mmCIF file of C-alpha atoms in Angstrom:
data_model
loop_
_atom_site.group_PDB
_atom_site.id
_atom_site.type_symbol
_atom_site.label_atom_id
_atom_site.label_comp_id
_atom_site.label_asym_id
_atom_site.label_seq_id
_atom_site.Cartn_x
_atom_site.Cartn_y
_atom_site.Cartn_z
ATOM 1 C CA LEU A 91 38.639 59.184 -34.335
ATOM 2 C CA GLY A 92 38.379 59.177 -37.883
ATOM 3 C CA GLU A 93 40.914 59.944 -40.449
ATOM 4 C CA ARG A 94 44.098 62.440 -39.039
ATOM 5 C CA SER A 95 45.533 64.432 -41.919
ATOM 6 C CA ALA A 96 47.238 67.652 -42.210
ATOM 7 C CA ALA A 97 45.788 70.408 -40.421
ATOM 8 C CA PRO A 98 46.432 74.150 -39.305
ATOM 9 C CA ALA A 99 49.343 75.432 -38.016
ATOM 10 C CA GLU A 100 47.894 76.397 -35.362
ATOM 11 C CA ALA A 101 46.858 73.035 -33.672
ATOM 12 C CA PRO A 102 46.632 73.084 -30.121
ATOM 13 C CA VAL A 103 49.843 71.276 -28.269
ATOM 14 C CA VAL A 104 49.549 70.272 -24.734
ATOM 15 C CA THR A 105 52.824 69.204 -22.940
ATOM 16 C CA ALA A 106 54.220 69.574 -19.804
ATOM 17 C CA GLY A 107 52.480 72.071 -18.049
ATOM 18 C CA PHE A 108 52.348 74.284 -21.299
ATOM 19 C CA THR A 109 49.177 74.235 -23.578
ATOM 20 C CA THR A 110 49.205 76.629 -26.470
ATOM 21 C CA PRO A 111 45.821 78.811 -27.308
ATOM 22 C CA THR A 112 43.073 76.717 -28.990
ATOM 23 C CA PRO A 113 42.265 78.077 -32.408
ATOM 24 C CA GLN A 114 39.301 79.585 -32.949
ATOM 25 C CA GLY A 115 38.568 77.392 -35.831
ATOM 26 C CA LEU A 116 38.321 74.194 -33.576
ATOM 27 C CA PRO A 117 34.707 73.446 -32.137
ATOM 28 C CA ASP A 118 33.322 73.900 -28.731
ATOM 29 C CA PRO A 119 34.107 71.116 -26.348
ATOM 30 C CA GLY A 120 30.623 70.286 -26.004
ATOM 31 C CA GLN A 121 30.292 69.237 -29.606
ATOM 32 C CA LEU A 122 33.226 66.990 -29.742
ATOM 33 C CA PRO A 123 32.298 63.175 -30.130
ATOM 34 C CA GLU A 124 31.960 61.412 -26.811
ATOM 35 C CA GLN A 125 32.376 57.871 -28.263
ATOM 36 C CA GLY A 126 35.661 55.970 -26.596
ATOM 37 C CA THR A 127 35.368 58.423 -23.348
ATOM 38 C CA LEU A 128 34.405 57.829 -19.709
ATOM 39 C CA GLY A 129 32.823 60.005 -18.009
ATOM 40 C CA THR A 130 30.239 61.343 -20.230
ATOM 41 C CA GLU A 131 27.834 58.208 -19.231
ATOM 42 C CA GLY A 132 25.124 58.621 -16.494
ATOM 43 C CA GLY A 133 23.523 61.960 -17.706
ATOM 44 C CA GLY A 134 26.838 64.073 -17.191
ATOM 45 C CA SER A 135 27.337 67.259 -19.666
ATOM 46 C CA ALA A 136 30.160 66.457 -21.932
ATOM 47 C CA GLU A 137 30.599 70.168 -22.422
ATOM 48 C CA ALA A 138 31.611 70.435 -18.963
ATOM 49 C CA GLN A 139 33.952 67.631 -19.112
ATOM 50 C CA TRP A 140 36.387 68.195 -22.004
ATOM 51 C CA SER A 141 39.386 70.213 -21.218
ATOM 52 C CA ALA A 142 42.261 71.486 -23.167
ATOM 53 C CA ALA A 143 43.717 68.194 -23.331
ATOM 54 C CA ASP A 144 41.063 66.369 -24.325
ATOM 55 C CA ILE A 145 40.695 69.116 -27.332
ATOM 56 C CA ALA A 146 44.409 68.726 -28.219
ATOM 57 C CA PHE A 147 43.815 64.904 -28.339
ATOM 58 C CA GLU A 148 41.094 65.303 -30.822
ATOM 59 C CA ASP A 149 42.676 67.299 -33.004
ATOM 60 C CA PRO A 150 43.888 65.265 -36.186
ATOM 61 C CA THR A 151 47.257 67.308 -36.365
ATOM 62 C CA ASN A 152 48.389 65.842 -32.748
ATOM 63 C CA MET A 153 49.444 62.409 -33.513
ATOM 64 C CA TYR A 154 51.286 61.161 -30.332
ATOM 65 C CA THR A 155 50.274 60.561 -26.524
ATOM 66 C CA LEU A 156 51.763 59.035 -23.727
ATOM 67 C CA VAL A 157 49.678 55.762 -22.643
ATOM 68 C CA ILE A 158 50.286 56.253 -18.630
ATOM 69 C CA ASP A 159 48.503 52.925 -17.694
ATOM 70 C CA GLN A 160 45.809 50.653 -18.305
ATOM 71 C CA PHE A 161 42.982 48.954 -16.140
ATOM 72 C CA ASN A 162 40.108 46.316 -16.554
ATOM 73 C CA ASP A 163 36.766 47.981 -17.429
ATOM 74 C CA ASN A 164 35.045 46.550 -14.207
ATOM 75 C CA PRO A 165 33.787 48.620 -11.332
ATOM 76 C CA THR A 166 37.254 48.525 -9.707
ATOM 77 C CA GLY A 167 39.308 49.422 -12.810
ATOM 78 C CA ARG A 168 36.857 52.505 -13.343
ATOM 79 C CA GLU A 169 37.361 53.753 -9.613
ATOM 80 C CA ARG A 170 41.476 53.025 -10.139
ATOM 81 C CA VAL A 171 41.219 55.102 -13.470
ATOM 82 C CA GLY A 172 39.519 57.795 -11.510
ATOM 83 C CA VAL A 173 41.933 58.129 -8.857
ATOM 84 C CA MET A 174 44.943 58.046 -11.271
ATOM 85 C CA TYR A 175 43.141 60.751 -13.598
ATOM 86 C CA ARG A 176 42.366 63.180 -10.366
ATOM 87 C CA TYR A 177 45.939 62.674 -9.296
ATOM 88 C CA LEU A 178 47.740 63.482 -12.773
ATOM 89 C CA GLN A 179 45.218 66.405 -13.102
ATOM 90 C CA GLY A 180 46.141 67.509 -9.703
ATOM 91 C CA GLN A 181 50.092 67.437 -10.379
ATOM 92 C CA GLY A 182 49.309 69.522 -13.447
ATOM 93 C CA PHE A 183 49.368 67.173 -15.945
ATOM 94 C CA PRO A 184 47.411 67.481 -19.471
ATOM 95 C CA VAL A 185 45.389 64.113 -18.748
ATOM 96 C CA ILE A 186 43.010 62.933 -21.234
ATOM 97 C CA GLN A 187 39.379 61.773 -20.390
ATOM 98 C CA PRO A 188 40.363 58.127 -19.881
ATOM 99 C CA ARG A 189 39.511 55.878 -23.283
ATOM 100 C CA LEU A 190 38.068 52.624 -23.418
ATOM 101 C CA ARG A 191 39.320 50.069 -26.108
ATOM 102 C CA ASP A 192 37.452 46.924 -26.094
ATOM 103 C CA ASP A 193 37.572 45.953 -22.344
ATOM 104 C CA VAL A 194 40.656 47.986 -21.133
ATOM 105 C CA ILE A 195 40.622 51.514 -20.067
ATOM 106 C CA TYR A 196 43.478 53.331 -21.046
ATOM 107 C CA LEU A 197 44.842 56.676 -19.012
ATOM 108 C CA LEU A 198 46.524 59.029 -21.364
ATOM 109 C CA VAL A 199 48.542 62.048 -21.073
ATOM 110 C CA GLY A 200 49.329 65.142 -23.378
ATOM 111 C CA ALA A 201 49.070 65.145 -27.367
ATOM 112 C CA ALA A 202 51.372 66.403 -30.088
ATOM 113 C CA PRO A 203 52.301 66.178 -33.758
ATOM 114 C CA GLU A 204 55.823 64.987 -32.977
ATOM 115 C CA ASP A 205 56.690 61.954 -30.756
ATOM 116 C CA SER A 206 59.771 64.234 -29.671
ATOM 117 C CA ASP A 207 57.300 66.935 -28.458
ATOM 118 C CA LEU A 208 56.488 64.338 -25.391
ATOM 119 C CA SER A 209 59.717 63.246 -24.297
ATOM 120 C CA ALA A 210 60.349 65.835 -21.152
ATOM 121 C CA LEU A 211 56.731 65.101 -20.509
ATOM 122 C CA LEU A 212 57.465 61.487 -20.630
ATOM 123 C CA ARG A 213 60.312 61.914 -18.199
ATOM 124 C CA GLU A 214 58.825 63.675 -15.770
ATOM 125 C CA LEU A 215 56.280 61.100 -15.676
ATOM 126 C CA LYS A 216 58.332 58.549 -15.403
ATOM 127 C CA ALA A 217 60.026 59.942 -12.382
ATOM 128 C CA LEU A 218 56.374 60.827 -10.881
ATOM 129 C CA PRO A 219 55.357 58.293 -7.732
ATOM 130 C CA VAL A 220 52.586 56.322 -7.944
ATOM 131 C CA PRO A 221 49.860 57.649 -5.304
ATOM 132 C CA GLY A 222 50.047 55.179 -2.107
ATOM 133 C CA SER A 223 53.269 54.182 -3.139
ATOM 134 C CA LYS A 224 56.736 55.084 -1.985
ATOM 135 C CA GLU A 225 58.622 52.897 -4.566
ATOM 136 C CA ARG A 226 56.283 52.544 -7.601
ATOM 137 C CA THR A 227 56.940 54.987 -10.566
ATOM 138 C CA PHE A 228 54.981 55.322 -13.656
ATOM 139 C CA GLN A 229 57.920 53.992 -15.670
ATOM 140 C CA SER A 230 55.972 51.950 -17.968
ATOM 141 C CA ALA A 231 54.364 54.830 -19.582
ATOM 142 C CA TYR A 232 55.225 54.980 -23.215
ATOM 143 C CA SER A 233 54.506 57.390 -26.265
ATOM 144 C CA CYS A 234 52.415 55.617 -29.109
ATOM 145 C CA ARG A 235 50.534 57.170 -32.200
ATOM 146 C CA ILE A 236 46.874 57.969 -31.703
ATOM 147 C CA ASP A 237 45.517 56.785 -35.213
ATOM 148 C CA SER A 238 47.518 53.295 -34.702
ATOM 149 C CA PHE A 239 46.255 52.867 -31.199
ATOM 150 C CA PHE A 240 42.601 54.369 -31.015
#
């Protein structure tokens, strides 16, 4: 991700169902770096896969994100993270392309300049049932600084 520094006040912020417009100065999603993301391997077009949430995550003014879950980097883990990604996307959450760090795949939601900007989104996620379970929720979700985690 590189160094995060102060940037324009127009930074895109993606939180619970709300996306501010992306400033004209941001690069086209197809020009963003592909490192650390899943889903761009195997010949898929990176341009077609970057959402507003992905762009907001890459914006250096957005310092925080929510870690929803983590999975082993193996075929089962990749399948499970894909299911969770599509589920959260279908529920309207600003889910970010899963990120790989070492041998762990992280499922992330939202990006904002301040931790407090994500608190309502975190509460919503913690109450959301995990697909296929009537009892389990995303209670273990937590906020983290993007630059210290990735």
